[in-house]
Short mmCIF file of C-alpha atoms in Angstrom, two decimals:
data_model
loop_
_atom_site.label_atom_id
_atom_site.label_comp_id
_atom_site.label_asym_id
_atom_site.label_seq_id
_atom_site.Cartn_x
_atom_site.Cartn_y
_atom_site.Cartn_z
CA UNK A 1 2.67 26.75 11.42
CA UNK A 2 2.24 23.32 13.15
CA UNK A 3 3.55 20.32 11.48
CA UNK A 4 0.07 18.99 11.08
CA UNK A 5 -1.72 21.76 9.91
CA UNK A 6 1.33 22.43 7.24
CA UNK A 7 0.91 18.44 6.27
CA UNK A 8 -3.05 19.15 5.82
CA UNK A 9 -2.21 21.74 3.02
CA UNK A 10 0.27 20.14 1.22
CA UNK A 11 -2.14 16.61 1.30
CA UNK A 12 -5.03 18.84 0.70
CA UNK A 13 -3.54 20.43 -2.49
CA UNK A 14 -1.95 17.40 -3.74
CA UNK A 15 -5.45 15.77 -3.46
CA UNK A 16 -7.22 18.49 -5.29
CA UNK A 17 -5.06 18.29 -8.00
CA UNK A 18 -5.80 14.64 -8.41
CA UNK A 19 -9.34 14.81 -8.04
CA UNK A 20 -9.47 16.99 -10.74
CA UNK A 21 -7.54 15.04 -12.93
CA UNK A 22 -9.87 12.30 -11.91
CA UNK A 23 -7.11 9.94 -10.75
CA UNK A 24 -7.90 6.33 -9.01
CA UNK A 25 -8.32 6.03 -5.31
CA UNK A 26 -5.61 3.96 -5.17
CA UNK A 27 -2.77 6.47 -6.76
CA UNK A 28 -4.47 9.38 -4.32
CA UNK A 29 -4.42 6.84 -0.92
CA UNK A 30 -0.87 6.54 -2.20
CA UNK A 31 -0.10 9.92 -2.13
CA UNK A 32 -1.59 10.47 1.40
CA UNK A 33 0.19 7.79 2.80
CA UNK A 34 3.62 8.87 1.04
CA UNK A 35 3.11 12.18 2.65
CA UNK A 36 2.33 12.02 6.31
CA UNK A 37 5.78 9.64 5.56
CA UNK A 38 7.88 12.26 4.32
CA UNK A 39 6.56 14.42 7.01
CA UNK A 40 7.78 11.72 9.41
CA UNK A 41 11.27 11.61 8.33
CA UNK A 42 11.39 15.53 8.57
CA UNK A 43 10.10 15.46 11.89
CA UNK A 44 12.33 13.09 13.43
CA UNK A 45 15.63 14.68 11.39
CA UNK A 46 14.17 18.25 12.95
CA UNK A 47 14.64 15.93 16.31
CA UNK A 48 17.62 14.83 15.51
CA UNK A 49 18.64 18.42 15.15
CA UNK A 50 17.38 19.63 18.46
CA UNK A 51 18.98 16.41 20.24
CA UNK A 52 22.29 17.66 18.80
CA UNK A 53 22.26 21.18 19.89
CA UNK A 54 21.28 20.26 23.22
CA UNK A 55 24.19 17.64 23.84
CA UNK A 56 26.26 20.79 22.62
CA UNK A 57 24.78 22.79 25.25
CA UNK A 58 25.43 20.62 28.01
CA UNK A 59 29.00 19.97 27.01
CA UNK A 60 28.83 24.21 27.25
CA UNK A 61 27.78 23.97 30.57
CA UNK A 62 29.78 21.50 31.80
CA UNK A 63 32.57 23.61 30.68
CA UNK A 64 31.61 26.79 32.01
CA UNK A 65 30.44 25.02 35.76
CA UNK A 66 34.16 24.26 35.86
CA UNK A 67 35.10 27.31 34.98
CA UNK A 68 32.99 28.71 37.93
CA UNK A 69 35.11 26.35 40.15
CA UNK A 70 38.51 27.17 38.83
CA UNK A 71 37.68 31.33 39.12
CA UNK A 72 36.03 30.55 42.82
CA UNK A 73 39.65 28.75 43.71
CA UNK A 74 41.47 31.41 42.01
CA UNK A 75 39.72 34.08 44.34
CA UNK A 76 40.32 31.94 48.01
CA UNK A 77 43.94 31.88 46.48
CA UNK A 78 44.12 35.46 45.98
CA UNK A 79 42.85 36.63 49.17
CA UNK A 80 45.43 33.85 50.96
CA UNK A 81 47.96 35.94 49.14
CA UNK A 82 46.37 39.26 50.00
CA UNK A 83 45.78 39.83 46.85
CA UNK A 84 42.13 41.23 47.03
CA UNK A 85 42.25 43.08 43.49
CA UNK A 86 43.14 39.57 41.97
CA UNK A 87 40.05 38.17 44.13
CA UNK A 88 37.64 40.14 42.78
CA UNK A 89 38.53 39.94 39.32
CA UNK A 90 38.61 36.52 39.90
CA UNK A 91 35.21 36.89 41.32
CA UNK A 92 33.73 38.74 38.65
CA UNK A 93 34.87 35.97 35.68
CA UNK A 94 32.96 33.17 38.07
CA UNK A 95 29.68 35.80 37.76
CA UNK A 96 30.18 36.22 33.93
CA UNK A 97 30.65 31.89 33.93
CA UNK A 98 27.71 31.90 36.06
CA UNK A 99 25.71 34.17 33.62
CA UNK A 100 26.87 32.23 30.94
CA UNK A 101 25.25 28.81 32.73
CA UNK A 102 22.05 30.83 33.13
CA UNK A 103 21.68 31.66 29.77
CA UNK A 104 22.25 28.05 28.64
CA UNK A 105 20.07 26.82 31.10
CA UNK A 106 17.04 28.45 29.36
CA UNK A 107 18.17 27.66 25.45
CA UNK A 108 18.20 23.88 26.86
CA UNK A 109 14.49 24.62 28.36
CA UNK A 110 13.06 26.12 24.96
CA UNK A 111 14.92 22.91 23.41
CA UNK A 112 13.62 20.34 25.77
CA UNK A 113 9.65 22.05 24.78
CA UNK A 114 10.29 21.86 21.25
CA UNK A 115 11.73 18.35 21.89
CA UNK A 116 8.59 17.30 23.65
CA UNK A 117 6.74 18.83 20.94
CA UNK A 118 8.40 16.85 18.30
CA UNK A 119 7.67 13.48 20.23
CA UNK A 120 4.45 13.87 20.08
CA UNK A 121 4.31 15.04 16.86
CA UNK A 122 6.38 11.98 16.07
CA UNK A 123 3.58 9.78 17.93
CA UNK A 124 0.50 11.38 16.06
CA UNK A 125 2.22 10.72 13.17
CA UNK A 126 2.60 7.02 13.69
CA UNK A 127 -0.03 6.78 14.94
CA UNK A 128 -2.18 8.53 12.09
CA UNK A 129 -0.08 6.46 9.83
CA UNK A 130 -1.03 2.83 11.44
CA UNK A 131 -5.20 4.54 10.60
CA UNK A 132 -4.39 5.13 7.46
CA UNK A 133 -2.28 1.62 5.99
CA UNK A 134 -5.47 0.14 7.72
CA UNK A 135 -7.56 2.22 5.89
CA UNK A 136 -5.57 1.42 2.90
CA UNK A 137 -5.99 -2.00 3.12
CA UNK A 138 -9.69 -1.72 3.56
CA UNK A 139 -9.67 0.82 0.48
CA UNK A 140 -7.94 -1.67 -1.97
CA UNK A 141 -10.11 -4.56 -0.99
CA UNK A 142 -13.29 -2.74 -1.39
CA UNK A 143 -11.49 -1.60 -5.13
CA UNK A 144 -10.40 -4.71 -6.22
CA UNK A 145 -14.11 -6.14 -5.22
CA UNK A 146 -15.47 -3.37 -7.22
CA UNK A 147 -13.08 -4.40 -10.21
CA UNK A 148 -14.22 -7.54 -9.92
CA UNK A 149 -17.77 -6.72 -10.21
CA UNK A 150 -17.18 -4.51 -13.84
CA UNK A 151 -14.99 -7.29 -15.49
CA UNK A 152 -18.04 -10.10 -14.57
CA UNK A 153 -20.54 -7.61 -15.55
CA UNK A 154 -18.47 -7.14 -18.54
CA UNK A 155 -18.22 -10.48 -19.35
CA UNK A 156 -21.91 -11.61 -18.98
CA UNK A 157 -23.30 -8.60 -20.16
CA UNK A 158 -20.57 -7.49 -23.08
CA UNK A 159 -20.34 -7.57 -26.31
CA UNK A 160 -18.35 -10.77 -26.33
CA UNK A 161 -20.90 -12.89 -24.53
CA UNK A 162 -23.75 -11.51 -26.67
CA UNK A 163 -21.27 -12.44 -30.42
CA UNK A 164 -21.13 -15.44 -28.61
CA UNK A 165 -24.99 -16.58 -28.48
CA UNK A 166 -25.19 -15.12 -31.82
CA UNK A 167 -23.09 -17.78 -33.04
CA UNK A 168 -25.02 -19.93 -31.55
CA UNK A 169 -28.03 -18.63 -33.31
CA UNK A 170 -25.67 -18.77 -36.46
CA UNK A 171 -25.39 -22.43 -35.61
CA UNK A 172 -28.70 -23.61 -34.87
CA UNK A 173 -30.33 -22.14 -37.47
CA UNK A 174 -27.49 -24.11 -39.99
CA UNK A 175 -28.46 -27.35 -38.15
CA UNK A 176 -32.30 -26.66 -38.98
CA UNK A 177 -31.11 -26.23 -42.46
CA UNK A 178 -29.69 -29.47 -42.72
CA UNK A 179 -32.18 -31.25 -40.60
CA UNK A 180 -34.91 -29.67 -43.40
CA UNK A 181 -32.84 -30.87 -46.33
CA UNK A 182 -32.49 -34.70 -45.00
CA UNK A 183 -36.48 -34.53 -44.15
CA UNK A 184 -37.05 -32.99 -47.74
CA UNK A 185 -34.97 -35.77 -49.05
CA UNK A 186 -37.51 -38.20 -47.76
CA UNK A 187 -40.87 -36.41 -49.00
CA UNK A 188 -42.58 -38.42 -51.55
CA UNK A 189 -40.74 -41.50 -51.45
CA UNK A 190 -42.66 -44.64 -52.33
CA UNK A 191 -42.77 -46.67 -49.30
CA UNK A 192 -41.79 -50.44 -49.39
CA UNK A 193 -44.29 -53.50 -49.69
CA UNK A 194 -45.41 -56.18 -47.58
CA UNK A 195 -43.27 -58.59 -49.92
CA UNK A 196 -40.32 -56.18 -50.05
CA UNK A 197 -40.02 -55.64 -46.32
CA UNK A 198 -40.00 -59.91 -45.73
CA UNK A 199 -37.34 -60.32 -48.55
CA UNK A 200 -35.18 -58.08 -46.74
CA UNK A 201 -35.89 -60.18 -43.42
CA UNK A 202 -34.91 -63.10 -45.17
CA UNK A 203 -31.53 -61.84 -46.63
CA UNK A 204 -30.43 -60.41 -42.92
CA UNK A 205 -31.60 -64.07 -41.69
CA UNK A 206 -29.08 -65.63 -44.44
CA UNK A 207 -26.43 -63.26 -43.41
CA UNK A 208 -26.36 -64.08 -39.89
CA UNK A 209 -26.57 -67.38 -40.90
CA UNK A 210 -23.17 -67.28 -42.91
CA UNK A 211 -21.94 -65.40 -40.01
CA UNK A 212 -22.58 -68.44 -37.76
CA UNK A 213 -21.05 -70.92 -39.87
CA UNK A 214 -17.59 -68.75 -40.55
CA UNK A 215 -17.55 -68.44 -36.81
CA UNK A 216 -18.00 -72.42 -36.05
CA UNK A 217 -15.37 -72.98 -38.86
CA UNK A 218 -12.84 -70.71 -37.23
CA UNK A 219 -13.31 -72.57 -33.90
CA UNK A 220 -12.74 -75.40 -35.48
CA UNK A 221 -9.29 -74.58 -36.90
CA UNK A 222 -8.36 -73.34 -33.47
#
């Protein structure tokens, strides 16, 4: 199973889960996000893996390439001696070496595929995970708009701002009490005369009067 298709199902069933349990965008974008990580880290340690085994296999090769060399001078040194038996067997350890180099050869192509393989699995995962922090980003703003939109709702349409004008009404309808009682207070009271109204005139005019002559007194002691 590919690494993506094996990252779909385990996103896909952690997402069902939450949507059934009705969870918040926001804890399931989460989730996503904290995946196709996780899946990142495993990837590149899988690489890491591979990179290892085929430093190991070239430090085999290396080996056995001089080994070929050593058994190939063992055999010219044999047949200088006239030593042809020793040649050959000489000869034959080179071939198994050489075998040996062959067989490495290929486990360090089948490594160098699933190398390649992980790079680009390691670039489609970066590269999915740049979409989706964007997409994140876009996600939470659009949320936190929408949040926004409920709690002033709430708070022009509630139950708070409708207690609120019905204290008002509470308060109005006080204030037309009073304002009844004071106008009550005045119904039927006899209204003042002609005389009454100048008498009044003419104990303001004495007042201010007074008021006057403290005033030019005070000067005066100044």
């Amino acid at each position: 199973m590919g690494v993506f298709s094996r990252l779909s199902d385990i996103i896909n069933a952690n997402l069902n889960s939450l949507l059934d349990k009705a969870e918040d965008p926001e804890k399931i974008v989460r989730l996503m996000i904290q995946e196709m990580e996780d899946t990142l880290v495993e990837v590149r340690s899988a690489a890491a893996k591979v990179i290892a085994e085929r430093k190991e296999r070239e430090r085999q090769l290396g080996v056995l390439e001089q080994e070929q060399l050593d058994w190939e001078y063992k055999a010219e040194l044999a047949l200088s001696k006239d030593r042809e038996d020793l040649a050959k067997a000489a000869l034959i350890e080179r071939q198994k070496a050489f075998d040996m180099c062959d067989q490495l050869n290929a486990e360090i192509s089948v490594l160098d595929d699933a190398l390649r393989a992980s790079e680009e699995d390691i670039a489609k995962l970066q590269t999915k995970l740049r979409d989706a922090r964007a997409r994140q980003n876009a996600i939470m703003t659009r949320l936190e708009s929408a949040n926004n939109r409920v709690k002033l709702r709430e708070m022009t349409h509630g139950s708070k701002v409708n207690d609120a004008f019905s204290r008002f009404d509470l308060l109005e309808r006080r204030v037309d009490f009073a304002e009844g009682r004071a106008d009550a207070l005045s119904l039927g009271a006899p209204k003042k005369t002609l005389e009454e109204e100048i008498a009044e005139l003419q104990s303001a005019e004495k007042v201010d009067a007074e008021l006057a002559a403290l005033k030019a007194r005070m000067n005066k002691g100044e």
